[in-house]
């Protein structure tokens, strides 16, 4: 179950941030179901897989990594950089500026777009940014539009289900543990995906998150009820000595009742 959830949504630029966390959850699940020597082998396999993906030219990963490193170097050198990385820097600055104007509750819905237009008209942001109404980070968007109160609400949206699923992975029932790992993969994926993408401002991502969360959590609770309703098997027999003396006429019924 965890593996099925982990592969959903992988492929976009923003999803790269989520892949490491998802892989970590899935490989940990596999390792806990195997021999004690598996965790080290699993982490080694994960590193080897990452290197393989990087070295294979058809994946395009090496090219993107080189572009990322080059753009970051140019940004640190004070040069203007366009494209995905270059645009995110002024986006973050504008979102942070909007947050500082009202740290507690933010600039309100659409507040980021208002400050974006102001920065664009003042020549402090590229005109190309005007076609975006989101800073391409859910955390920055929440800080800009809803302040610390909104950020706390967003963290609770992730943290409350994550706490329940963390409880489930330690459960002795294998089905409950497996479903809990699937829930953790879902939450961790969205938490990391939110670093570089707008997720809850769009209908499809939030619908997918809520639906999968409800299904997985419902299955965990159903398995828990089934686990608690199972009849316990007696692991050991019990020998009893009854001092009866002159109770021969009733000892037979007693042994029949409690035997």
Coordinates of N, CA and C in Angstrom, one line a residue:
X1 N 0.8 -1.2 0.0 CA 0.0 0.0 0.0 C 0.9 1.3 0.0
X2 N 1.9 1.3 0.8 CA 2.8 2.4 0.9 C 3.4 2.8 -0.5
X3 N 3.8 1.7 -1.2 CA 4.5 1.9 -2.5 C 3.5 2.5 -3.5
X4 N 2.2 2.0 -3.4 CA 1.2 2.5 -4.4 C 1.0 4.0 -4.2
X5 N 1.0 4.5 -2.9 CA 0.7 5.9 -2.7 C 2.0 6.7 -3.1
X6 N 3.1 6.2 -2.8 CA 4.4 6.9 -3.0 C 4.6 7.3 -4.5
X7 N 4.2 6.5 -5.4 CA 4.5 6.8 -6.8 C 3.5 7.8 -7.4
X8 N 2.4 8.2 -6.7 CA 1.5 9.1 -7.3 C 2.0 10.5 -7.3
X9 N 1.9 11.1 -8.5 CA 2.3 12.5 -8.6 C 3.7 12.7 -8.9
X10 N 4.5 11.7 -9.1 CA 5.9 11.9 -9.4 C 6.1 12.2 -10.9
X11 N 6.9 13.2 -11.2 CA 7.1 13.5 -12.6 C 7.3 15.0 -12.8
X12 N 6.6 15.8 -12.1 CA 6.7 17.3 -12.3 C 8.0 17.8 -11.6
X13 N 8.3 19.1 -11.9 CA 9.5 19.7 -11.3 C 9.3 19.8 -9.8
X14 N 8.2 20.2 -9.3 CA 8.0 20.3 -7.9 C 8.0 19.0 -7.2
X15 N 7.7 17.9 -7.9 CA 7.6 16.6 -7.2 C 9.0 16.1 -6.9
X16 N 10.1 16.7 -7.4 CA 11.4 16.2 -7.1 C 11.7 16.4 -5.6
X17 N 11.1 17.4 -5.0 CA 11.4 17.7 -3.6 C 10.7 16.6 -2.7
X18 N 9.7 15.9 -3.3 CA 9.0 14.9 -2.5 C 9.6 13.5 -2.7
X19 N 10.3 13.3 -3.7 CA 10.7 11.9 -4.0 C 11.6 11.3 -2.9
X20 N 12.6 12.1 -2.4 CA 13.5 11.6 -1.3 C 12.7 11.2 -0.1
X21 N 11.7 12.0 0.3 CA 11.0 11.6 1.5 C 10.1 10.4 1.3
X22 N 9.5 10.3 0.1 CA 8.6 9.2 -0.2 C 9.5 7.9 -0.3
X23 N 10.6 8.0 -1.0 CA 11.5 6.8 -1.1 C 11.9 6.4 0.3
X24 N 12.2 7.3 1.2 CA 12.6 7.0 2.5 C 11.6 6.2 3.3
X25 N 10.3 6.6 3.2 CA 9.2 6.0 3.8 C 9.0 4.6 3.3
X26 N 9.0 4.4 2.0 CA 8.8 3.1 1.3 C 9.9 2.2 1.7
X27 N 11.1 2.6 1.6 CA 12.2 1.7 1.9 C 12.3 1.3 3.3
X28 N 11.9 2.2 4.2 CA 11.9 1.9 5.6 C 10.8 0.8 5.9
X29 N 9.7 1.0 5.2 CA 8.6 -0.1 5.4 C 9.2 -1.4 4.9
X30 N 9.8 -1.5 3.8 CA 10.4 -2.7 3.3 C 11.4 -3.3 4.3
X31 N 12.3 -2.4 4.8 CA 13.3 -2.8 5.7 C 12.8 -3.4 7.0
X32 N 11.7 -2.8 7.6 CA 11.1 -3.3 8.8 C 10.5 -4.6 8.7
X33 N 10.2 -5.0 7.4 CA 9.5 -6.3 7.2 C 10.5 -7.4 6.8
X34 N 11.8 -7.1 6.9 CA 12.9 -8.0 6.5 C 13.8 -8.2 7.6
X35 N 15.0 -8.8 7.3 CA 16.0 -9.1 8.3 C 16.6 -7.8 8.9
X36 N 17.2 -7.9 10.1 CA 17.9 -6.7 10.6 C 18.9 -6.1 9.8
X37 N 19.5 -6.9 8.9 CA 20.6 -6.3 8.0 C 20.0 -5.5 6.9
X38 N 18.7 -5.6 6.7 CA 18.1 -4.9 5.5 C 18.3 -3.4 5.5
X39 N 18.1 -2.7 6.7 CA 18.2 -1.2 6.6 C 19.4 -0.6 6.0
X40 N 20.6 -1.2 6.3 CA 21.8 -0.7 5.7 C 21.8 -1.0 4.2
X41 N 21.4 -2.2 3.8 CA 21.3 -2.5 2.4 C 20.3 -1.7 1.6
X42 N 19.2 -1.4 2.3 CA 18.1 -0.5 1.7 C 18.7 0.9 1.4
X43 N 19.4 1.5 2.4 CA 19.9 2.8 2.2 C 21.0 2.8 1.1
X44 N 21.8 1.8 1.1 CA 22.8 1.6 0.0 C 22.1 1.5 -1.4
X45 N 21.0 0.7 -1.4 CA 20.3 0.6 -2.7 C 19.7 1.9 -3.1
X46 N 19.2 2.6 -2.2 CA 18.6 3.9 -2.5 C 19.6 4.9 -3.1
X47 N 20.8 4.9 -2.5 CA 21.9 5.8 -3.1 C 22.3 5.3 -4.4
X48 N 22.4 4.0 -4.6 CA 22.8 3.4 -5.9 C 21.8 3.7 -7.0
X49 N 20.5 3.7 -6.6 CA 19.4 4.0 -7.6 C 19.5 5.5 -8.0
X50 N 19.7 6.4 -7.0 CA 19.8 7.8 -7.3 C 21.0 8.1 -8.2
X51 N 22.1 7.4 -8.0 CA 23.3 7.6 -8.9 C 23.0 7.1 -10.3
X52 N 22.3 5.9 -10.4 CA 22.0 5.4 -11.7 C 21.1 6.3 -12.4
X53 N 20.1 6.8 -11.8 CA 19.2 7.8 -12.4 C 19.9 9.0 -12.9
X54 N 20.9 9.4 -12.1 CA 21.7 10.6 -12.5 C 22.6 10.3 -13.7
X55 N 23.1 9.1 -13.8 CA 24.1 8.8 -14.8 C 23.4 8.4 -16.2
X56 N 22.2 8.0 -16.1 CA 21.5 7.6 -17.4 C 21.0 8.9 -18.1
X57 N 21.5 9.2 -19.3 CA 21.2 10.5 -19.9 C 19.7 10.6 -20.3
X58 N 19.1 9.5 -20.6 CA 17.7 9.6 -21.0 C 16.7 10.1 -19.9
X59 N 17.1 10.1 -18.6 CA 16.3 10.6 -17.6 C 16.3 12.1 -17.5
X60 N 17.3 12.7 -18.0 CA 17.4 14.2 -18.0 C 17.7 14.8 -16.6
X61 N 17.9 13.9 -15.6 CA 18.2 14.4 -14.3 C 19.5 15.1 -14.2
X62 N 20.6 14.6 -14.8 CA 21.9 15.2 -14.8 C 21.8 16.6 -15.3
X63 N 21.1 16.8 -16.5 CA 21.0 18.1 -17.1 C 20.3 19.1 -16.2
X64 N 19.2 18.6 -15.6 CA 18.5 19.5 -14.7 C 19.3 19.9 -13.4
X65 N 20.1 18.9 -12.9 CA 20.9 19.2 -11.7 C 22.0 20.2 -12.1
X66 N 22.6 20.1 -13.3 CA 23.6 21.0 -13.7 C 23.0 22.4 -13.9
X67 N 21.8 22.5 -14.5 CA 21.2 23.8 -14.6 C 20.9 24.4 -13.3
X68 N 20.4 23.6 -12.3 CA 20.1 24.1 -11.0 C 21.3 24.7 -10.3
X69 N 22.4 23.9 -10.4 CA 23.7 24.4 -9.7 C 24.2 25.7 -10.4
X70 N 24.1 25.7 -11.7 CA 24.6 26.9 -12.4 C 23.7 28.1 -12.1
X71 N 22.4 28.0 -12.0 CA 21.5 29.1 -11.7 C 21.7 29.6 -10.3
X72 N 21.8 28.6 -9.3 CA 22.1 29.0 -7.9 C 23.4 29.8 -7.8
X73 N 24.4 29.3 -8.5 CA 25.7 30.0 -8.5 C 25.6 31.5 -9.0
X74 N 24.8 31.6 -10.1 CA 24.6 33.0 -10.7 C 23.8 33.9 -9.7
X75 N 22.8 33.3 -9.1 CA 22.0 34.1 -8.1 C 22.9 34.5 -7.0
X76 N 23.7 33.6 -6.4 CA 24.6 34.0 -5.3 C 25.6 35.1 -5.7
X77 N 26.0 35.1 -7.0 CA 26.9 36.1 -7.6 C 26.2 37.4 -7.8
X78 N 24.9 37.5 -7.6 CA 24.2 38.7 -7.8 C 23.7 38.9 -9.2
X79 N 23.8 37.9 -10.1 CA 23.3 38.0 -11.5 C 21.8 37.8 -11.5
X80 N 21.1 38.3 -12.5 CA 19.7 38.0 -12.8 C 19.6 36.7 -13.5
X81 N 18.7 35.9 -13.0 CA 18.5 34.6 -13.6 C 17.0 34.4 -13.9
X82 N 16.7 34.0 -15.1 CA 15.3 33.8 -15.5 C 15.0 32.3 -15.4
X83 N 13.8 31.9 -15.7 CA 13.5 30.5 -15.6 C 12.9 30.1 -14.3
X84 N 12.7 28.8 -14.1 CA 12.1 28.3 -12.9 C 12.8 28.8 -11.6
X85 N 14.1 28.6 -11.6 CA 14.8 29.0 -10.4 C 14.9 30.5 -10.2
X86 N 15.2 31.2 -11.3 CA 15.4 32.6 -11.2 C 14.1 33.3 -10.8
X87 N 13.0 32.9 -11.2 CA 11.7 33.5 -10.8 C 11.3 33.2 -9.4
X88 N 11.8 32.2 -8.8 CA 11.3 31.8 -7.5 C 12.0 32.7 -6.4
X89 N 13.1 33.3 -6.7 CA 13.8 34.2 -5.7 C 13.0 35.4 -5.5
X90 N 12.6 36.2 -6.6 CA 11.7 37.4 -6.4 C 10.4 37.0 -5.8
X91 N 9.8 35.8 -6.2 CA 8.6 35.4 -5.7 C 8.6 35.3 -4.2
X92 N 9.7 34.6 -3.7 CA 9.9 34.5 -2.2 C 10.0 35.8 -1.5
X93 N 10.8 36.7 -2.2 CA 10.9 38.0 -1.5 C 9.6 38.8 -1.4
X94 N 8.8 38.7 -2.5 CA 7.5 39.4 -2.5 C 6.6 38.8 -1.4
X95 N 6.6 37.4 -1.3 CA 5.7 36.7 -0.4 C 6.2 37.1 1.1
X96 N 7.5 37.2 1.3 CA 8.0 37.5 2.6 C 7.6 38.9 3.0
X97 N 7.7 39.8 2.0 CA 7.3 41.2 2.2 C 5.8 41.3 2.6
X98 N 5.0 40.6 1.9 CA 3.6 40.6 2.2 C 3.3 40.0 3.6
X99 N 4.1 39.0 4.0 CA 3.9 38.5 5.4 C 4.3 39.5 6.4
X100 N 5.4 40.2 6.2 CA 5.9 41.2 7.2 C 4.9 42.3 7.4
X101 N 4.1 42.6 6.4 CA 3.1 43.7 6.6 C 2.0 43.3 7.6
X102 N 1.7 42.0 7.7 CA 0.7 41.6 8.7 C 1.1 40.2 9.1
X103 N 2.1 40.0 10.0 CA 2.6 38.7 10.4 C 1.5 37.7 10.9
X104 N 0.6 38.2 11.6 CA -0.4 37.4 12.3 C -1.4 36.7 11.4
X105 N -2.0 37.6 10.6 CA -3.1 37.1 9.7 C -2.8 37.3 8.2
X106 N -1.7 37.8 7.8 CA -1.3 37.9 6.4 C -2.1 39.0 5.7
X107 N -1.9 39.1 4.4 CA -2.4 40.1 3.6 C -3.8 39.8 3.1
X108 N -4.3 38.6 3.4 CA -5.6 38.2 3.0 C -5.6 37.4 1.7
X109 N -6.7 36.9 1.2 CA -6.8 36.1 0.0 C -6.5 37.1 -1.2
X110 N -5.6 36.7 -2.0 CA -5.2 37.5 -3.1 C -4.2 38.6 -2.8
X111 N -3.8 38.6 -1.5 CA -2.8 39.6 -1.1 C -1.5 39.6 -1.8
X112 N -1.0 38.3 -2.0 CA 0.3 38.2 -2.7 C 0.2 38.8 -4.1
X113 N -0.9 38.6 -4.8 CA -1.0 39.1 -6.2 C -1.0 40.7 -6.1
X114 N -1.6 41.3 -5.1 CA -1.6 42.7 -5.0 C -0.1 43.2 -4.9
X115 N 0.6 42.6 -4.0 CA 2.0 43.1 -3.8 C 2.9 42.7 -5.0
X116 N 2.5 41.7 -5.7 CA 3.3 41.3 -6.9 C 3.1 42.4 -8.0
X117 N 1.9 42.9 -8.1 CA 1.6 44.0 -9.1 C 2.4 45.3 -8.7
X118 N 2.4 45.5 -7.4 CA 3.1 46.7 -6.9 C 4.6 46.6 -7.2
X119 N 5.2 45.4 -7.0 CA 6.6 45.3 -7.2 C 6.9 45.3 -8.7
X120 N 6.0 44.8 -9.5 CA 6.2 44.9 -11.0 C 6.1 46.3 -11.5
X121 N 5.1 47.0 -11.0 CA 5.0 48.4 -11.5 C 6.1 49.3 -11.0
X122 N 6.8 48.9 -9.9 CA 7.9 49.7 -9.4 C 9.2 49.2 -10.1
X123 N 9.1 48.2 -10.9 CA 10.3 47.7 -11.6 C 11.2 46.8 -10.7
X124 N 10.6 46.3 -9.6 CA 11.4 45.5 -8.7 C 11.2 44.0 -8.9
X125 N 10.4 43.6 -9.9 CA 10.2 42.2 -10.2 C 10.0 42.1 -11.7
X126 N 10.4 41.0 -12.3 CA 10.3 40.8 -13.7 C 8.8 40.8 -14.1
X127 N 8.5 41.4 -15.3 CA 7.1 41.4 -15.8 C 6.5 40.0 -16.0
X128 N 7.4 39.0 -16.3 CA 6.9 37.7 -16.5 C 6.2 37.1 -15.2
X129 N 6.6 37.6 -14.1 CA 5.9 37.1 -12.8 C 4.5 37.5 -12.7
X130 N 4.0 38.5 -13.5 CA 2.7 38.9 -13.4 C 1.7 37.9 -13.8
X131 N 2.1 36.9 -14.5 CA 1.2 35.8 -14.9 C 1.0 34.8 -13.9
X132 N 1.7 34.9 -12.8 CA 1.6 34.0 -11.6 C 0.9 34.7 -10.5
X133 N 0.0 34.1 -9.9 CA -0.7 34.7 -8.7 C -0.3 33.9 -7.4
X134 N 0.8 33.1 -7.5 CA 1.2 32.3 -6.4 C 2.7 32.2 -6.4
X135 N 3.3 32.2 -5.2 CA 4.8 32.2 -5.1 C 5.4 30.8 -5.3
X136 N 4.6 29.9 -5.8 CA 5.1 28.5 -6.1 C 5.7 27.9 -4.8
X137 N 5.1 28.1 -3.7 CA 5.4 27.4 -2.5 C 4.1 27.6 -1.6
X138 N 3.6 26.5 -1.2 CA 2.4 26.6 -0.3 C 2.7 27.3 1.0
X139 N 3.8 27.0 1.5 CA 4.2 27.6 2.8 C 4.3 29.2 2.7
X140 N 5.0 29.6 1.6 CA 5.1 31.0 1.4 C 3.8 31.7 1.1
X141 N 2.9 31.0 0.3 CA 1.6 31.5 0.0 C 0.8 31.7 1.3
X142 N 0.8 30.7 2.1 CA 0.1 30.8 3.4 C 0.6 31.9 4.3
X143 N 1.9 32.0 4.4 CA 2.5 33.1 5.2 C 2.1 34.5 4.6
X144 N 2.1 34.6 3.3 CA 1.7 35.9 2.7 C 0.3 36.2 2.8
X145 N -0.6 35.3 2.6 CA -2.0 35.5 2.6 C -2.7 35.4 3.9
X146 N -2.2 34.5 4.8 CA -2.9 34.2 6.0 C -2.0 34.3 7.3
X147 N -0.7 34.6 7.1 CA 0.1 34.8 8.2 C 0.5 33.6 9.0
X148 N 0.9 33.8 10.3 CA 1.3 32.7 11.1 C 0.1 31.9 11.5
X149 N -1.1 32.4 11.6 CA -2.3 31.7 11.9 C -2.6 30.7 10.8
X150 N -2.4 31.1 9.5 CA -2.6 30.2 8.4 C -1.5 29.1 8.4
X151 N -0.3 29.5 8.7 CA 0.8 28.5 8.7 C 0.5 27.4 9.7
X152 N 0.1 27.8 10.9 CA -0.3 26.9 12.0 C -1.4 25.9 11.5
X153 N -2.4 26.5 10.8 CA -3.5 25.6 10.3 C -3.0 24.6 9.3
X154 N -2.1 25.1 8.4 CA -1.5 24.2 7.4 C -0.7 23.1 8.0
X155 N 0.1 23.4 9.1 CA 0.9 22.4 9.7 C 0.0 21.4 10.5
X156 N -1.1 21.8 11.0 CA -2.1 20.9 11.6 C -2.7 20.0 10.6
X157 N -3.0 20.5 9.4 CA -3.5 19.7 8.4 C -2.6 18.5 8.1
X158 N -1.3 18.8 8.1 CA -0.3 17.7 7.9 C -0.1 16.9 9.2
X159 N 0.1 17.6 10.3 CA 0.6 17.0 11.6 C -0.4 16.1 12.2
X160 N -1.7 16.4 12.3 CA -2.7 15.6 13.0 C -2.8 14.2 12.3
X161 N -3.0 14.1 11.0 CA -3.0 12.7 10.5 C -1.6 12.0 10.6
X162 N -0.5 12.8 10.5 CA 0.8 12.2 10.6 C 1.0 11.5 11.9
X163 N 0.5 12.2 13.0 CA 0.6 11.7 14.3 C -0.1 10.3 14.5
X164 N -1.3 10.2 13.9 CA -2.1 9.0 14.0 C -1.4 7.9 13.2
X165 N -0.8 8.2 12.1 CA -0.2 7.1 11.3 C 1.1 6.7 11.9
X166 N 1.8 7.6 12.6 CA 3.0 7.2 13.3 C 2.7 6.2 14.4
X167 N 1.6 6.4 15.0 CA 1.1 5.4 16.0 C 0.9 4.1 15.4
X168 N 0.3 4.1 14.2 CA 0.0 2.8 13.5 C 1.1 2.0 13.1
X169 N 2.3 2.6 12.7 CA 3.4 1.8 12.2 C 4.0 0.9 13.3
X170 N 3.7 1.2 14.5 CA 4.3 0.4 15.7 C 3.2 -0.6 16.1
X171 N 2.1 -0.7 15.4 CA 1.1 -1.7 15.8 C 1.5 -3.1 15.5
X172 N 1.2 -4.1 16.3 CA 1.6 -5.5 16.0 C 0.9 -6.1 14.8
X173 N -0.2 -5.5 14.4 CA -0.9 -6.1 13.3 C -0.3 -5.6 12.0
X174 N 0.1 -6.5 11.1 CA 0.8 -6.1 9.9 C 0.0 -5.2 8.9
X175 N -1.3 -5.5 8.9 CA -2.2 -4.7 8.0 C -2.3 -3.3 8.4
X176 N -2.4 -3.1 9.7 CA -2.5 -1.7 10.3 C -1.2 -1.0 10.1
X177 N -0.1 -1.7 10.3 CA 1.2 -1.0 10.1 C 1.5 -0.7 8.6
X178 N 1.1 -1.6 7.7 CA 1.2 -1.3 6.3 C 0.4 -0.1 5.8
X179 N -0.8 0.0 6.3 CA -1.7 1.1 5.9 C -1.2 2.4 6.5
X180 N -0.6 2.3 7.7 CA -0.1 3.5 8.3 C 1.1 4.0 7.6
X181 N 1.9 3.1 7.0 CA 3.0 3.6 6.2 C 2.5 4.3 4.9
X182 N 1.4 3.7 4.4 CA 0.8 4.4 3.2 C 0.4 5.8 3.5
X183 N -0.2 5.9 4.7 CA -0.7 7.3 5.2 C 0.5 8.2 5.3
X184 N 1.6 7.7 5.9 CA 2.8 8.6 6.1 C 3.3 9.0 4.8
X185 N 3.4 8.1 3.8 CA 3.9 8.4 2.5 C 3.0 9.5 1.8
X186 N 1.7 9.4 2.0 CA 0.8 10.4 1.5 C 1.1 11.8 2.1
X187 N 1.1 11.9 3.4 CA 1.3 13.1 4.1 C 2.7 13.7 3.8
X188 N 3.7 12.9 4.0 CA 5.1 13.4 3.7 C 5.3 13.9 2.3
X189 N 4.7 13.2 1.3 CA 4.8 13.6 0.0 C 4.2 15.0 -0.2
X190 N 3.0 15.2 0.3 CA 2.4 16.5 0.2 C 3.1 17.6 1.0
X191 N 3.7 17.3 2.1 CA 4.5 18.2 2.9 C 5.7 18.7 2.1
X192 N 6.3 17.8 1.4 CA 7.5 18.2 0.7 C 7.1 18.8 -0.7
X193 N 6.1 18.3 -1.3 CA 5.6 18.9 -2.5 C 5.2 20.3 -2.4
X194 N 4.7 20.7 -1.2 CA 4.3 22.0 -0.9 C 5.4 23.0 -0.8
X195 N 6.7 22.5 -0.7 CA 7.8 23.4 -0.7 C 8.0 24.2 -2.0
X196 N 7.7 23.5 -3.1 CA 7.9 24.2 -4.4 C 6.7 24.3 -5.3
X197 N 5.5 24.0 -4.8 CA 4.4 24.0 -5.6 C 3.2 24.6 -4.9
X198 N 2.2 25.1 -5.6 CA 0.9 25.4 -5.0 C 0.0 24.2 -5.1
X199 N -0.3 23.7 -3.9 CA -1.1 22.5 -3.9 C -2.6 22.7 -3.4
X200 N -2.7 23.4 -2.3 CA -4.1 23.6 -1.8 C -4.8 24.8 -2.4
X201 N -4.2 25.5 -3.3 CA -4.9 26.5 -4.1 C -5.6 25.9 -5.3
X202 N -5.4 24.7 -5.5 CA -5.9 24.0 -6.7 C -6.8 22.9 -6.2
X203 N -7.9 22.7 -7.0 CA -8.9 21.7 -6.6 C -8.5 20.3 -6.6
X204 N -7.8 19.9 -7.6 CA -7.4 18.5 -7.8 C -6.4 18.0 -6.7
X205 N -5.4 18.7 -6.4 CA -4.5 18.2 -5.3 C -5.1 18.1 -3.9
X206 N -5.9 19.1 -3.5 CA -6.5 19.0 -2.2 C -7.6 17.9 -2.2
X207 N -8.3 17.7 -3.3 CA -9.3 16.7 -3.4 C -8.7 15.3 -3.3
X208 N -7.5 15.1 -4.0 CA -6.8 13.9 -3.9 C -6.3 13.6 -2.5
X209 N -5.8 14.7 -1.9 CA -5.2 14.5 -0.5 C -6.3 14.1 0.5
X210 N -7.4 14.8 0.5 CA -8.5 14.5 1.4 C -9.1 13.2 1.2
X211 N -9.3 12.8 -0.1 CA -9.9 11.5 -0.4 C -9.0 10.4 0.0
X212 N -7.7 10.4 -0.3 CA -6.8 9.4 0.0 C -6.6 9.3 1.5
X213 N -6.6 10.4 2.2 CA -6.5 10.5 3.6 C -7.7 9.8 4.3
X214 N -8.9 10.1 3.8 CA -10.1 9.5 4.4 C -10.1 8.0 4.2
X215 N -9.7 7.6 3.0 CA -9.7 6.1 2.7 C -8.7 5.4 3.5
X216 N -7.5 5.9 3.6 CA -6.5 5.2 4.3 C -6.8 5.1 5.8
X217 N -7.2 6.3 6.4 CA -7.5 6.3 7.8 C -8.7 5.4 8.1
X218 N -9.7 5.4 7.2 CA -10.8 4.5 7.5 C -10.4 3.1 7.4
X219 N -9.5 2.7 6.6 CA -9.1 1.3 6.5 C -8.3 1.0 7.8
X220 N -7.5 1.9 8.3 CA -6.7 1.7 9.5 C -7.7 1.4 10.6
X221 N -8.7 2.2 10.8 CA -9.6 2.0 11.9 C -10.5 0.8 11.7
X222 N -10.8 0.4 10.5 CA -11.5 -0.9 10.3 C -10.6 -2.1 10.7
X223 N -9.4 -2.0 10.3 CA -8.5 -3.1 10.7 C -8.3 -3.1 12.2
X224 N -8.2 -2.0 12.8 CA -8.1 -2.0 14.3 C -9.3 -2.6 15.0
X225 N -10.5 -2.3 14.5 CA -11.7 -2.9 15.1 C -11.7 -4.4 14.9
X226 N -11.3 -4.8 13.7 CA -11.2 -6.3 13.4 C -10.2 -6.9 14.3
X227 N -9.0 -6.2 14.5 CA -8.0 -6.8 15.3 C -8.4 -7.0 16.8
X228 N -9.2 -6.0 17.3 CA -9.6 -6.0 18.7 C -10.7 -7.1 18.9
X229 N -11.4 -7.4 17.8 CA -12.5 -8.4 17.9 C -12.1 -9.8 17.8
X230 N -10.8 -10.0 17.5 CA -10.4 -11.4 17.3 C -10.3 -12.1 18.6
X231 N -10.7 -13.4 18.6 CA -10.6 -14.2 19.8 C -9.1 -14.5 20.1
X232 N -8.7 -14.3 21.4 CA -7.4 -14.5 21.7 C -7.1 -16.0 21.9
X233 N -6.0 -16.5 21.4 CA -5.6 -17.9 21.5 C -4.8 -18.1 22.8
X234 N -5.1 -19.1 23.5 CA -4.4 -19.4 24.8 C -3.0 -19.9 24.4
X235 N -2.0 -19.2 24.8 CA -0.6 -19.5 24.5 C -0.1 -20.7 25.3
X236 N -0.5 -20.8 26.6 CA 0.0 -21.9 27.5 C -1.2 -22.5 28.2
X237 N -1.0 -23.7 28.6 CA -2.0 -24.5 29.3 C -1.8 -24.2 30.8
X238 N -2.9 -24.4 31.6 CA -2.9 -24.1 33.0 C -3.3 -25.4 33.8
X239 N -2.4 -25.8 34.7 CA -2.7 -26.9 35.6 C -3.2 -26.4 36.9
X240 N -4.3 -27.1 37.5 CA -4.9 -26.6 38.7 C -5.1 -27.8 39.6
X241 N -4.8 -27.6 40.9 CA -5.0 -28.7 41.9 C -6.2 -28.2 42.8
X242 N -7.2 -29.1 42.9 CA -8.4 -28.7 43.7 C -8.4 -29.6 44.9
X243 N -8.4 -29.0 46.1 CA -8.5 -29.8 47.3 C -10.0 -30.0 47.6
X244 N -10.5 -31.2 47.4 CA -11.9 -31.5 47.4 C -12.4 -32.3 48.6
X245 N -11.6 -33.2 49.1 CA -11.9 -34.1 50.2 C -13.2 -34.9 49.9
X246 N -14.3 -34.6 50.6 CA -15.5 -35.4 50.4 C -16.5 -34.8 49.4
X247 N -16.0 -34.3 48.3 CA -16.9 -33.6 47.3 C -17.0 -34.5 46.0
X248 N -16.9 -35.8 46.1 CA -16.9 -36.6 45.0 C -18.2 -36.5 44.1
X249 N -19.3 -36.2 44.8 CA -20.6 -36.1 44.1 C -20.7 -34.8 43.2
X250 N -19.8 -33.8 43.5 CA -19.9 -32.5 42.8 C -18.6 -32.2 42.0
X251 N -17.5 -32.9 42.2 CA -16.3 -32.6 41.6 C -16.4 -32.7 40.0
X252 N -17.2 -33.7 39.6 CA -17.3 -33.9 38.1 C -17.9 -32.7 37.4
X253 N -19.0 -32.1 38.0 CA -19.6 -31.0 37.4 C -18.7 -29.8 37.5
X254 N -18.0 -29.6 38.5 CA -17.0 -28.5 38.6 C -15.9 -28.6 37.5
X255 N -15.4 -29.7 37.3 CA -14.4 -29.9 36.3 C -15.0 -29.6 34.9
X256 N -16.2 -30.0 34.7 CA -16.9 -29.8 33.5 C -17.2 -28.3 33.2
X257 N -17.5 -27.6 34.3 CA -17.8 -26.2 34.1 C -16.6 -25.3 33.8
X258 N -15.4 -25.7 34.4 CA -14.2 -24.9 34.3 C -13.1 -25.6 33.6
X259 N -13.3 -26.7 33.0 CA -12.3 -27.4 32.3 C -11.9 -26.8 31.0

